[in-house]
Coordinates of C-alpha atoms and ligand atoms in Angstrom, one line a residue:
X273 CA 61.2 -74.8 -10.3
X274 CA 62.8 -71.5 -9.9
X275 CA 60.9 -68.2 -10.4
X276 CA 62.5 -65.5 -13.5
X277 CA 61.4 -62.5 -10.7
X278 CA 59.7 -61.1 -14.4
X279 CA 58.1 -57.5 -14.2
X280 CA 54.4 -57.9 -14.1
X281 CA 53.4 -58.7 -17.7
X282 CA 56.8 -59.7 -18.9
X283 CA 58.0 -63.1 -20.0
X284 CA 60.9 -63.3 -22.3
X285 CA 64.8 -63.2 -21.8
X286 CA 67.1 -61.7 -24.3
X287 CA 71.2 -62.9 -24.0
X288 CA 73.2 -59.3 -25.0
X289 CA 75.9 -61.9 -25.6
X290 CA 79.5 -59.7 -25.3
X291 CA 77.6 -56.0 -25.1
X292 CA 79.3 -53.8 -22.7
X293 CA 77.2 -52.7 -19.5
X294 CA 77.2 -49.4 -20.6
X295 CA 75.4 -50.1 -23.9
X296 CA 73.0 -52.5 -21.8
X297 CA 72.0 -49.8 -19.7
X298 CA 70.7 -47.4 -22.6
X299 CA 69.0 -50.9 -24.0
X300 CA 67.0 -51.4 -20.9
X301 CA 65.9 -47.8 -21.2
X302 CA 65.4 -47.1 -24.7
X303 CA 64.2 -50.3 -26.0
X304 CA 63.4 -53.3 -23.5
X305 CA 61.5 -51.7 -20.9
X306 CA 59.1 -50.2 -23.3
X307 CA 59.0 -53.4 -25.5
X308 CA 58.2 -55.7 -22.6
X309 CA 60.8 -57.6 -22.0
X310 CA 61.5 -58.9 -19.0
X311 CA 65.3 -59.8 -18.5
X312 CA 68.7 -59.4 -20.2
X313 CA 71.1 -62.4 -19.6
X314 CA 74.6 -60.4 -19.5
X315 CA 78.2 -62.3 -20.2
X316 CA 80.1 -63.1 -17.1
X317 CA 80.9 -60.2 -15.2
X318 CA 84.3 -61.4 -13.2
X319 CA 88.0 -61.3 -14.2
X320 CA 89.1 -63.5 -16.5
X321 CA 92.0 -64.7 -18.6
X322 CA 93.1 -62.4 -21.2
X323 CA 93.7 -65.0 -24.4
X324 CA 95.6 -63.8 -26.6
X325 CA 96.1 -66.9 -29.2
X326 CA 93.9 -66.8 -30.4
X327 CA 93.0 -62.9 -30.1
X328 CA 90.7 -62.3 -27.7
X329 CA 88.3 -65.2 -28.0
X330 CA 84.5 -64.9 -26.7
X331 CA 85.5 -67.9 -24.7
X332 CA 88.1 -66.0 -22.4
X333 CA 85.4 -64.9 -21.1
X334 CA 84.4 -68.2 -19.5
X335 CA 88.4 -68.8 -17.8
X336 CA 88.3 -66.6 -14.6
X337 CA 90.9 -65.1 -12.7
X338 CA 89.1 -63.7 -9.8
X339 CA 85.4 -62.5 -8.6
X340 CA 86.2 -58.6 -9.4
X341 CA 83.6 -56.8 -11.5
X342 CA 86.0 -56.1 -14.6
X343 CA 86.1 -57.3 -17.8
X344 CA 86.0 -56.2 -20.9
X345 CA 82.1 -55.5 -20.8
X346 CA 82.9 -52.5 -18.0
X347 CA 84.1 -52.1 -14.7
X348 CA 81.8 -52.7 -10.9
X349 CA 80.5 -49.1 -10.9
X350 CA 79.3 -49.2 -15.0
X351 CA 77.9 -52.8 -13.6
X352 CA 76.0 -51.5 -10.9
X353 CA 74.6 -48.3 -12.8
X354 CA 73.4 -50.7 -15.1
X355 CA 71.5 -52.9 -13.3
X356 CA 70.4 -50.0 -11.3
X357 CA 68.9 -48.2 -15.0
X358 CA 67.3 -51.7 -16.4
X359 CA 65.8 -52.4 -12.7
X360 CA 63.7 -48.8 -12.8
X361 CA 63.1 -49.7 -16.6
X362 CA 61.7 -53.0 -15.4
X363 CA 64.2 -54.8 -16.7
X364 CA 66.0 -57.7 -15.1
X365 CA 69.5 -58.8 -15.1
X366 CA 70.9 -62.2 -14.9
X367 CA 74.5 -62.8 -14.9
X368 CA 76.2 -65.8 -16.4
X369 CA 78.6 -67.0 -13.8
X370 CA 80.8 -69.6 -13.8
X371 CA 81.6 -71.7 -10.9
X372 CA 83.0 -74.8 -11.6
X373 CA 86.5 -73.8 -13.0
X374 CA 89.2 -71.5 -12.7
X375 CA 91.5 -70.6 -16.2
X376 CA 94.3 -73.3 -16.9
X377 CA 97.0 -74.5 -18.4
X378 CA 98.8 -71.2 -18.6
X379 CA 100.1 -68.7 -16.4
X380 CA 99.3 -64.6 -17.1
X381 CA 97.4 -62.1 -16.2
X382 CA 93.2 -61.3 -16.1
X383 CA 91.1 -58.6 -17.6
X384 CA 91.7 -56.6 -14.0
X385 CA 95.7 -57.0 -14.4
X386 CA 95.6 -59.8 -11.7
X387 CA 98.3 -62.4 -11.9
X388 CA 97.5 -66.6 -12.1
X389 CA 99.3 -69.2 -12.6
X390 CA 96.6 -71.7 -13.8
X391 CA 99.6 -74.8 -14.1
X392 CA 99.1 -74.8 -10.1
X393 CA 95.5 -73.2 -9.4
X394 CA 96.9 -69.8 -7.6
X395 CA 94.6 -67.0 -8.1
X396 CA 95.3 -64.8 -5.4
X397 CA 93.1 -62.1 -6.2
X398 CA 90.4 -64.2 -4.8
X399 CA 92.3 -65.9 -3.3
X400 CA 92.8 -69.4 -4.4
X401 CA 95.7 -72.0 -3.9
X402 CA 96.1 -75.7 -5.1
X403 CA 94.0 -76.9 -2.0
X404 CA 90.9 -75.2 -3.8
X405 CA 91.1 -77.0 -7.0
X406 CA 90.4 -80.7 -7.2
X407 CA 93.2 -83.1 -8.0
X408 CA 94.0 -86.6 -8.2
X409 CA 92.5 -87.8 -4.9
X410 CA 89.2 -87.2 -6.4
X411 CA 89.4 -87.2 -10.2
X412 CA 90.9 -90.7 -11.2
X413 CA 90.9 -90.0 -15.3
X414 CA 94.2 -90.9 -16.8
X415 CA 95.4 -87.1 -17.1
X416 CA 93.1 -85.3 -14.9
X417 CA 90.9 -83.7 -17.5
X418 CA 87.5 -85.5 -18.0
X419 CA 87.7 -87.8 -21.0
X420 CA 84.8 -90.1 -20.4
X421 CA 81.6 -88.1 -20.8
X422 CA 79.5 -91.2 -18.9
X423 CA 81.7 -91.3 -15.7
X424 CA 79.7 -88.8 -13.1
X425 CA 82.7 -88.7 -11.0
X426 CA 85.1 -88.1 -14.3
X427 CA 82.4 -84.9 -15.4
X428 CA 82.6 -83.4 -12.0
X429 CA 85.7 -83.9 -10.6
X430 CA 88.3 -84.0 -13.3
X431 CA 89.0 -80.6 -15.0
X432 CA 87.1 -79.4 -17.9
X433 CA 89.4 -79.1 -21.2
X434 CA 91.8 -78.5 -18.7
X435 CA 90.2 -75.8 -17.3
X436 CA 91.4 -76.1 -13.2
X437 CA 88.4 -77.5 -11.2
X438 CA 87.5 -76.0 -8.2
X439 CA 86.8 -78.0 -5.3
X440 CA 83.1 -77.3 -4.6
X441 CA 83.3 -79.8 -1.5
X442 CA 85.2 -77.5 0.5
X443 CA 83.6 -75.1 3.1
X444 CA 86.2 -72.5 1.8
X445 CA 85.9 -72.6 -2.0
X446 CA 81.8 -72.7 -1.1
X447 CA 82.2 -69.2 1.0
X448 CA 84.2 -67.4 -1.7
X449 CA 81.6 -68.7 -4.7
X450 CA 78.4 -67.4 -2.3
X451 CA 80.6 -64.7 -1.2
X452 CA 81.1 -63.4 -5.0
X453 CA 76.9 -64.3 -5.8
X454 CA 76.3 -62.0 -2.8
X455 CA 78.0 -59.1 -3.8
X456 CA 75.9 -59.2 -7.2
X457 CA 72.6 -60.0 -5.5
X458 CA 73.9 -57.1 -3.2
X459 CA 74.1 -54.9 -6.4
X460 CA 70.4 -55.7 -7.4
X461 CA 70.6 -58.9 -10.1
X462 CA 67.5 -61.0 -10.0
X463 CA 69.3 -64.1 -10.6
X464 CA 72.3 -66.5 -12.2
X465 CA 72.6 -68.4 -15.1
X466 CA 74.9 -71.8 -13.5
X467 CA 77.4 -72.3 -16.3
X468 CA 79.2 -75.6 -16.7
X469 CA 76.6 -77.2 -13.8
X470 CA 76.8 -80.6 -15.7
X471 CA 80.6 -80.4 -14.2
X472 CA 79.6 -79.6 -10.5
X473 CA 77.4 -82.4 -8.4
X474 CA 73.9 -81.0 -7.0
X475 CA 74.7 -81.6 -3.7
X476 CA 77.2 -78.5 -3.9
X477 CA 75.5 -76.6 -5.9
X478 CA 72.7 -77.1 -3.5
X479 CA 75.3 -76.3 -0.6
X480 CA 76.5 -72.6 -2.3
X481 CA 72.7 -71.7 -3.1
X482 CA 72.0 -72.7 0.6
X483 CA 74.6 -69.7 1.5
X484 CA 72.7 -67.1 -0.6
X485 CA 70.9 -64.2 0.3
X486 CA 67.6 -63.3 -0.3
X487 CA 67.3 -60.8 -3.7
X488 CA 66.5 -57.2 -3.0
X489 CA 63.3 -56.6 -1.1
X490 CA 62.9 -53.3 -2.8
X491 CA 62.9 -54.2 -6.3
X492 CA 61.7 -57.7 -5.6
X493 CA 59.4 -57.8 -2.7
X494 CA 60.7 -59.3 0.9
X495 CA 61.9 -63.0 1.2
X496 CA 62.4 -63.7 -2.7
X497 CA 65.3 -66.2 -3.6
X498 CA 67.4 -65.6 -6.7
X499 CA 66.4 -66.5 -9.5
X500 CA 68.8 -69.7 -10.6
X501 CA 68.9 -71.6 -14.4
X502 CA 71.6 -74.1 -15.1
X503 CA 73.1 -75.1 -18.1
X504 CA 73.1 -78.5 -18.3
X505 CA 74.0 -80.0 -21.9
X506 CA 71.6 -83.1 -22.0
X507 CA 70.6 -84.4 -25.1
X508 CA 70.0 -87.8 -23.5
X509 CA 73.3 -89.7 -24.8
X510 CA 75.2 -88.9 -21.5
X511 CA 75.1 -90.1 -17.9
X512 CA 74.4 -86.9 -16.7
X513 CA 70.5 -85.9 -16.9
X514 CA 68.6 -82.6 -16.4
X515 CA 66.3 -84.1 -13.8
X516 CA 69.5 -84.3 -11.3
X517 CA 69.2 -80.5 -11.0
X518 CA 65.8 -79.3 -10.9
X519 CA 66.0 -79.7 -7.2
X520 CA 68.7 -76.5 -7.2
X521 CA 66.8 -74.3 -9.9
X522 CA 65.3 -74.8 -13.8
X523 CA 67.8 -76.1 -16.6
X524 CA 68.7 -74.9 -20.1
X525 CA 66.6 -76.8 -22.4
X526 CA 69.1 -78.3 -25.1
X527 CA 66.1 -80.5 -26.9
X528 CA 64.0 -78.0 -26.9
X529 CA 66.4 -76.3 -29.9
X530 CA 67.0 -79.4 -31.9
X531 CA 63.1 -80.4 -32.0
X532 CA 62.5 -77.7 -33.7
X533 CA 65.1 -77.2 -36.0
X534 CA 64.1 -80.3 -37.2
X535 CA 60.8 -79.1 -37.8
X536 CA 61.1 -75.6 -39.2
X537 CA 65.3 -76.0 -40.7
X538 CA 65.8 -79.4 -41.8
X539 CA 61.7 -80.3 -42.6
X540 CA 62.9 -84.1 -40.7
X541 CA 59.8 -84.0 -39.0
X542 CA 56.5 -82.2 -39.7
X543 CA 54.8 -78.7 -37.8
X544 CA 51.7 -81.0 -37.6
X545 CA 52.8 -82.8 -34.7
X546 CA 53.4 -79.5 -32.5
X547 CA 49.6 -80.1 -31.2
X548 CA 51.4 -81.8 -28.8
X549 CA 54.6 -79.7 -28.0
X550 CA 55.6 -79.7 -24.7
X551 CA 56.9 -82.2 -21.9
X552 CA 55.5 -85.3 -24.0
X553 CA 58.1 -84.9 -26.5
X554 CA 60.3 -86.3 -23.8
X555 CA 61.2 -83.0 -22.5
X556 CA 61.1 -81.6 -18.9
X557 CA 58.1 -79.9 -17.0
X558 CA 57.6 -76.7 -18.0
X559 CA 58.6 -74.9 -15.2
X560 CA 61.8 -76.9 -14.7
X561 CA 63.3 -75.3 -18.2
X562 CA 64.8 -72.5 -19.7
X563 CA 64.2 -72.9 -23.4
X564 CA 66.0 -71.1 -26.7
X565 CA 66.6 -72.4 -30.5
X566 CA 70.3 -71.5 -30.2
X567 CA 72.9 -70.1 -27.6
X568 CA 76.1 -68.5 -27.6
X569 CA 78.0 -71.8 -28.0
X570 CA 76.1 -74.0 -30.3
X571 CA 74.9 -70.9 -33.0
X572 CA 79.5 -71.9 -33.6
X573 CA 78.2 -75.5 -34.4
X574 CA 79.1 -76.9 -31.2
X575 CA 76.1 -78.3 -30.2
X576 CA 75.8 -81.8 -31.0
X577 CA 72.1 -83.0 -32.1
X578 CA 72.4 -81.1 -35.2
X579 CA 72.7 -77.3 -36.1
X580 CA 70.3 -74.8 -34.4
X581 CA 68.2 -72.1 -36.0
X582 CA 70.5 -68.6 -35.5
X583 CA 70.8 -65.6 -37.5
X584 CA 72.3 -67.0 -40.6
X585 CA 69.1 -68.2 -41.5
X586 CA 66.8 -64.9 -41.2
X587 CA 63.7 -66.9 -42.0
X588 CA 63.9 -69.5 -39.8
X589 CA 65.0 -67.9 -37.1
X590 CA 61.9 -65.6 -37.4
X591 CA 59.6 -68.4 -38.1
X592 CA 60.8 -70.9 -34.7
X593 CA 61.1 -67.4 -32.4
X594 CA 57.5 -66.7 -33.5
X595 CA 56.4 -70.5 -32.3
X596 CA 59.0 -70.5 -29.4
X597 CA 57.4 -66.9 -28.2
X598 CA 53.2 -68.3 -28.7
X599 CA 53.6 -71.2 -27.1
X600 CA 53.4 -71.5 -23.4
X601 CA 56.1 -74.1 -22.7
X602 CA 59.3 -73.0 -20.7
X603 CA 60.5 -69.7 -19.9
X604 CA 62.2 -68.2 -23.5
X605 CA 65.3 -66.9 -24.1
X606 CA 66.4 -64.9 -27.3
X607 CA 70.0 -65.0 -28.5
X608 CA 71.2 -61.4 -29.2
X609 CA 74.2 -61.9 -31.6
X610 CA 77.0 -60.4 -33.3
X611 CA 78.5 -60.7 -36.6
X612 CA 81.4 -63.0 -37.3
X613 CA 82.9 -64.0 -40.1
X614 CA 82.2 -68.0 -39.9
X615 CA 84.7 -70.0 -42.0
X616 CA 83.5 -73.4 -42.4
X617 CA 86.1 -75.4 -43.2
X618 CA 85.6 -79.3 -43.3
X619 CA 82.7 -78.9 -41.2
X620 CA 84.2 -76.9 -38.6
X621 CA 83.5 -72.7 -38.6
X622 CA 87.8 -71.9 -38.5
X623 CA 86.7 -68.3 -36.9
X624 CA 84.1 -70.1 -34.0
X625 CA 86.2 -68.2 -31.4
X626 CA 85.7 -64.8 -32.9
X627 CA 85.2 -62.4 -30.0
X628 CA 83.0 -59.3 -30.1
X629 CA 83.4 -56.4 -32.8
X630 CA 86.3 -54.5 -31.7
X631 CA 88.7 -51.5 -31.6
X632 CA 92.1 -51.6 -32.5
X633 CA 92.8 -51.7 -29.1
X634 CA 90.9 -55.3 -28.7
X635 CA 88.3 -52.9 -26.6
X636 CA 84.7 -54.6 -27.4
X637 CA 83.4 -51.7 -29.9
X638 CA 79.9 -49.7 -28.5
X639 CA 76.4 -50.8 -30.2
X640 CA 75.1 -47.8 -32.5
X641 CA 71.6 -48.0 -33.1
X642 CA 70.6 -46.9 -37.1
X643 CA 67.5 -44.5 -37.6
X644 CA 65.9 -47.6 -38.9
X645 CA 66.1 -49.3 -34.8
X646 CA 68.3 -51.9 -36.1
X647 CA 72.1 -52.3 -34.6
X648 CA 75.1 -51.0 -36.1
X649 CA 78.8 -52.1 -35.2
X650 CA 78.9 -55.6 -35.9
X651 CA 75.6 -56.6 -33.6
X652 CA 72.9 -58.6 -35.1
X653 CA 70.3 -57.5 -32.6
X654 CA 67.9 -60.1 -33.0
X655 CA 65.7 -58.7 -30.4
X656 CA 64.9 -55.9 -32.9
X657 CA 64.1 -57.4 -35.6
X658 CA 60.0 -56.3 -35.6
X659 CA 58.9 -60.1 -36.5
X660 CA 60.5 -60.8 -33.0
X661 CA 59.9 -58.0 -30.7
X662 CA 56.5 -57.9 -31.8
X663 CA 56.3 -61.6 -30.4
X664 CA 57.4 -60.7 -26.9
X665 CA 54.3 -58.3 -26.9
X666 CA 52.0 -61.1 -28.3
X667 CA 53.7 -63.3 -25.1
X668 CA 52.8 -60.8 -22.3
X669 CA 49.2 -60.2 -23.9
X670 CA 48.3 -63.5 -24.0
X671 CA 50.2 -64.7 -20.8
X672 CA 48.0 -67.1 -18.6
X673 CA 46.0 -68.4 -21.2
X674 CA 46.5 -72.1 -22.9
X675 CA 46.4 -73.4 -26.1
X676 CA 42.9 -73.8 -27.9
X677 CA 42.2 -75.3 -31.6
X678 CA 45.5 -76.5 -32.2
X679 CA 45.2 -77.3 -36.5
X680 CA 46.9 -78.3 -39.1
X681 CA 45.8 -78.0 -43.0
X682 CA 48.8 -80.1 -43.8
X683 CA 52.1 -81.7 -42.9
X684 CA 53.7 -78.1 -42.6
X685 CA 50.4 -75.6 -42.4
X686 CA 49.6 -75.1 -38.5
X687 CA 47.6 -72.9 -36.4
X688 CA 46.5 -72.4 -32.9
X689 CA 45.0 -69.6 -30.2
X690 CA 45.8 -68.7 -27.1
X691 CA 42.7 -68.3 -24.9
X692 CA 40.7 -65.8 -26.7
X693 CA 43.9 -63.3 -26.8
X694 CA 45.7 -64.6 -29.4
X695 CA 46.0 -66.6 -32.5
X696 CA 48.9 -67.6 -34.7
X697 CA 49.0 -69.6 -38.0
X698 CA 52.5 -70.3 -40.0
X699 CA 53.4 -72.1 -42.6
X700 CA 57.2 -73.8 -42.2
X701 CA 57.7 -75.1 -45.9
X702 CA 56.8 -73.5 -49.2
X703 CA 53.4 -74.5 -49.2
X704 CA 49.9 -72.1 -49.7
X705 CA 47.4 -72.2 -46.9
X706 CA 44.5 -70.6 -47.8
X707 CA 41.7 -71.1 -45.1
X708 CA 39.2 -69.9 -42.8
X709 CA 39.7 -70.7 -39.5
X710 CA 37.9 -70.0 -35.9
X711 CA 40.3 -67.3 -34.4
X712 CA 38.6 -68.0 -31.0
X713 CA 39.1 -63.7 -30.5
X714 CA 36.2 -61.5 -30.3
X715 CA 34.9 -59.7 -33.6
X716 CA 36.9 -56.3 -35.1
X717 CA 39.8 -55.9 -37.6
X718 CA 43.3 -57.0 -36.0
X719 CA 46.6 -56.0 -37.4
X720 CA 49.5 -58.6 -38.2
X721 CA 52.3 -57.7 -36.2
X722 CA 54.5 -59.8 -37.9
X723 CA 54.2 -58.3 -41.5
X724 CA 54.0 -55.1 -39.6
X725 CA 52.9 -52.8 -36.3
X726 CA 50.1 -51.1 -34.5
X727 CA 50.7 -47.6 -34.3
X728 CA 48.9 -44.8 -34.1
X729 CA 45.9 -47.2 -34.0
X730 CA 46.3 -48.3 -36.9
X731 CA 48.3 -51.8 -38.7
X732 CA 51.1 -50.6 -40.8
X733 CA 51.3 -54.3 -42.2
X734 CA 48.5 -56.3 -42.6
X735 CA 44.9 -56.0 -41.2
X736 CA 43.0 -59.4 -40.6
X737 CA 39.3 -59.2 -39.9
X738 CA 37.6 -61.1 -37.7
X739 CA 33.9 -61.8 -37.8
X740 CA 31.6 -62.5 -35.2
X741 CA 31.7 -66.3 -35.2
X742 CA 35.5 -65.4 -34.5
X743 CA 36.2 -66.8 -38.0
X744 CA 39.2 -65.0 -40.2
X745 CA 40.4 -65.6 -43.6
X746 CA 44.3 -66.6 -43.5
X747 CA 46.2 -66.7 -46.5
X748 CA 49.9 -67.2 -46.3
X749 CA 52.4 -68.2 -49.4
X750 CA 55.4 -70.5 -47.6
X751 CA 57.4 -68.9 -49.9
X752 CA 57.1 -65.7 -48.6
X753 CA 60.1 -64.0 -46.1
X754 CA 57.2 -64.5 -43.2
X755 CA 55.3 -67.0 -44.1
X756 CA 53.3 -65.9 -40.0
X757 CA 50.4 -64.1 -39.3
X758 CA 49.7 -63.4 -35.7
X759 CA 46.9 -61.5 -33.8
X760 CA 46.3 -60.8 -30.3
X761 CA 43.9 -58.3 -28.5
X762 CA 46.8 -55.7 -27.8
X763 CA 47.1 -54.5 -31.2
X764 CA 42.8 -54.2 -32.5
X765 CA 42.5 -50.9 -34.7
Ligands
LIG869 O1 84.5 -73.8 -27.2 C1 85.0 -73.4 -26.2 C2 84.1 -72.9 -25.1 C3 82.9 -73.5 -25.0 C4 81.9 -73.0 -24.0 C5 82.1 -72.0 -23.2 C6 81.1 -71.6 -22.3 C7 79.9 -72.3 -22.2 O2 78.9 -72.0 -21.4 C8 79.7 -73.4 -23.1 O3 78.6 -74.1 -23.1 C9 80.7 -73.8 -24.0 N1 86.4 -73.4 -25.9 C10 87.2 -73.8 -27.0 C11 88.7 -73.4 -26.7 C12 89.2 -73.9 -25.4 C13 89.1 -73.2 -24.3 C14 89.6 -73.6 -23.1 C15 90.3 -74.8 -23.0 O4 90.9 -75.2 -21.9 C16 90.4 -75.6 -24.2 C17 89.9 -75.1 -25.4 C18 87.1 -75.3 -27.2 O5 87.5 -75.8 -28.3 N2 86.6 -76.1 -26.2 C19 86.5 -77.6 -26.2 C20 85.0 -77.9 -26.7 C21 84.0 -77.2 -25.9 O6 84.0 -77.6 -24.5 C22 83.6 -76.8 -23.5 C23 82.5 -76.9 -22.8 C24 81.5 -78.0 -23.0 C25 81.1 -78.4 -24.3 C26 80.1 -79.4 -24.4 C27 79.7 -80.1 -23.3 O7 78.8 -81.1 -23.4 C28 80.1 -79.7 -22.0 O8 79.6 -80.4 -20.9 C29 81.0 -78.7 -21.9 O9 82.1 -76.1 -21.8 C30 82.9 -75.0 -21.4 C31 82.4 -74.2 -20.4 C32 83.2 -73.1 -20.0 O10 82.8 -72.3 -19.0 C33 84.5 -72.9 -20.6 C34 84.9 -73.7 -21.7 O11 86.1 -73.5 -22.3 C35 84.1 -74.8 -22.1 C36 84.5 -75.7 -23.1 O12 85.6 -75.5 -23.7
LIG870 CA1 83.8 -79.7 -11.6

């Protein structure tokens, strides 16, 4: 277990995958802080490789060159006002840092104009040397890159697509890694996502989060440890499982994406079952986990298990974001996307290392905001999309209560409440429910906030009344673009 350090009455994560800090910044103030959200996941604020075959990949982002706060996202200072701005806004950061590798295989220079040479692990901006990367006294595959998937030692000490390894055994390489966590816990961060952990063993990870400072006492409260969430890509075919790494922190939730899909993309398995949803379904504890229906890498069909819900299928995404948000299992995390032109060519997406809308200059291209709150530029902004902000309210208003009258009216047709703050019902094929059904919320006239909002007390969608046996009649058409009605005590005209 490992605590999100969320804002009293806050609960959800949003990934600003590739936004520059500056842009983040005005987010946390214009839009997340008043929203309710209660952390932004930013992309990895070190130096890394600038990749220029292909141009300027999102990937590049994950080969670093040093620990200095420049990338293409904005330099330290823009870094530190923006975590500064989203703190006051009650708005978290976590920053995706990776640990386990250097860049490799090629010689250059990094997004601060530092010099590698990744053939023989020398970054001296940090600085590194062939000592600090592991080599052939510890990694034993035939050309010291992991090729067997269910060889622990191979995973961890050989390099990653021949990305250099650094030697996480050493007191040295530890010191530098802390070193670089402690200058952004300095800043104000509330935490880390661990990229790559499946490549480091615990016991090191354990030793580097042993050298960490407490998070700020002023924004956090005194004797507060960072928050810490580790990716760990565990679908249960590989040696490697989750469980090895809840002792250091929670772990991204890889099932958790891929049970659902099933359910609410494919229709392989039915919303019926849901009554259930949670660590029976063979997943971790609820508190150990992280969980998301896509991520940067697998919404570019990565992911093995099958494709995840993203943006390219509106409905769905809407539909399992509404579910992921109403039900209490795992801490969430919404991906925050922007547009690429995918190419799928023999069942590979030919543009999957499309990097962030840009300038002529490769410079990552601002987010505009249109008068209708959606993004301009290239960004998807998921997070604005009403069906979806609307269910990071429902979250926070119904927080600490569990699920009650869990029902389904058919194989696809489910509803349930949450205490007596909340209900949902949805429909996840193209099926009619038409029912009556015990809200469990006190008596009054509620408004759907996912056909619409509550302002100015009143429902610009939808208005569902609720009688004083808590009774409502719901009537969805599975054919509709949001086939979800959902109530909760926040928004009663
Ligand atoms: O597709 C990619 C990048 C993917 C990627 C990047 C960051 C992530 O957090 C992630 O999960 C995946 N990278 C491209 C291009 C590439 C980049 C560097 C390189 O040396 C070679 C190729 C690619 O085709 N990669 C090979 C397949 C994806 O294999 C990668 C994995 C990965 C995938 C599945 C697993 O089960 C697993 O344990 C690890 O993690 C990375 C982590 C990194 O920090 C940097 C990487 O380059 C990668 C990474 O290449
Ligand atoms: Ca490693």
């Amino acid at each position: 277990y490992s605590d999100p350090h969320c804002a009293p009455g806050r609960d959800t994560v949003v990934h600003l995958f590739e936004w520059k800090w500056n842009d983040i910044k005005a987010e946390c103030t214009r839009f997340l802080g008043p929203r309710g959200f209660c952390a932004v996941q930013v992309s990895p604020a070190n130096e890394n490789a600038v990749v220029t075959n292909p141009n300027r990949p999102w990937w590049e982002r994950y080969q670093p060159v040093s620990y200095k706060l420049i990338t293409r996202s904005g330099n330290e200072q823009e870094f530190r006002d923006m975590v500064q701005t989203c703190n006051n806004a009650g708005v978290r950061i976590y920053v995706d840092t990776v640990i386990n590798h250097m860049t490799g295989g090629y010689s250059g220079s990094g997004t601060a104009g530092d010099h590698f040479d990744g053939n023989s692990c020398s970054f001296p901006a940090v600085p590194y040397s062939n000592l600090d990367c592991n080599a052939g006294d510890v990694c034993h595959s035939s050309d010291g890159s992991i090729q067997n998937y269910n060889n622990p030692e191979e995973v961890r000490n050989c390099d990653l697509v021949g990305l250099k390894d650094l030697r996480l055994s050493k007191d040295y390489v530890r010191d530098k890694i802390a070193g670089y966590l402690n200058h952004l816990i300095s800043i104000g961060v509330a935490g880390f996502r661990v990229d790559a952990a499946k490549h480091m063993w615990p016991g090191d990870l354990e030793a580097v989060f042993a050298r960490l400072h407490n998070v700020d006492s002023n924004t956090f409260g005194s004797g507060k440890k960072p928050f810490i969430y580790q990716e760990v890509i565990d679908m249960g075919g590989e040696a490697i499982k989750m469980a090895e790494y809840f002792a250091t922190g929670r772990v991204t939730n890889f099932i958790y994406g891929v049970k659902l899909a099933d359910i609410f993309l494919r229709h392989t398995n039915q919303a019926k079952w849901l009554g259930s949803w949670g660590s029976s379904w063979g997943m971790p504890n609820t508190n150990d986990v992280v969980v998301f229906l896509s991520n940067h890498d697998n919404q570019r069909g990565h992911g093995g298990g099958g494709a995840p819900i993203t943006f390219f299928e509106p409905k769905q995404l809407k539909i399992g974001t509404a579910f992921m948000l109403a039900h209490p299992y795992g801490f969430p995390r919404i991906m925050s996307s922007y547009h690429w032109n995918r190419n799928i060519q023999g069942g590979d997406d030919a543009n999957n290392w499309a990097g962030p809308p840009h300038n002529n200059d490769m410079s990552t291209k601002s987010v505009t905001i249109n008068a209708d709150m959606t993004c301009g530029n290239g960004w998807v902004c998921e997070h604005r999309w009403r069906q979806i902000y609307n269910m990071v309210a429902f979250r926070n208003v119904v927080s600490g209560t569990g699920v009650l009258n869990f029902k389904s009216y058919g194989d696809q047709q489910i509803s349930f409440s949450r205490g007596s703050k909340g209900f949902i019902a949805i429909v996840a094929d193209g099926s009619h429910l038409n029912q009556n059904i015990n809200t469990n919320l006190p008596s009054g006239n509620y408004c759907d906030v996912i056909s619409g909002n509550y302002e100015n007390g009143a429902c610009t969608g939808k208005t569902i009344h609720v009688d004083s046996n808590g009774n409502a009649h719901i009537n969805i058409s599975g054919t509709s673009d949001d086939p979800v009605v959902a109530i909760h005590v926040g928004a009663k005209v």
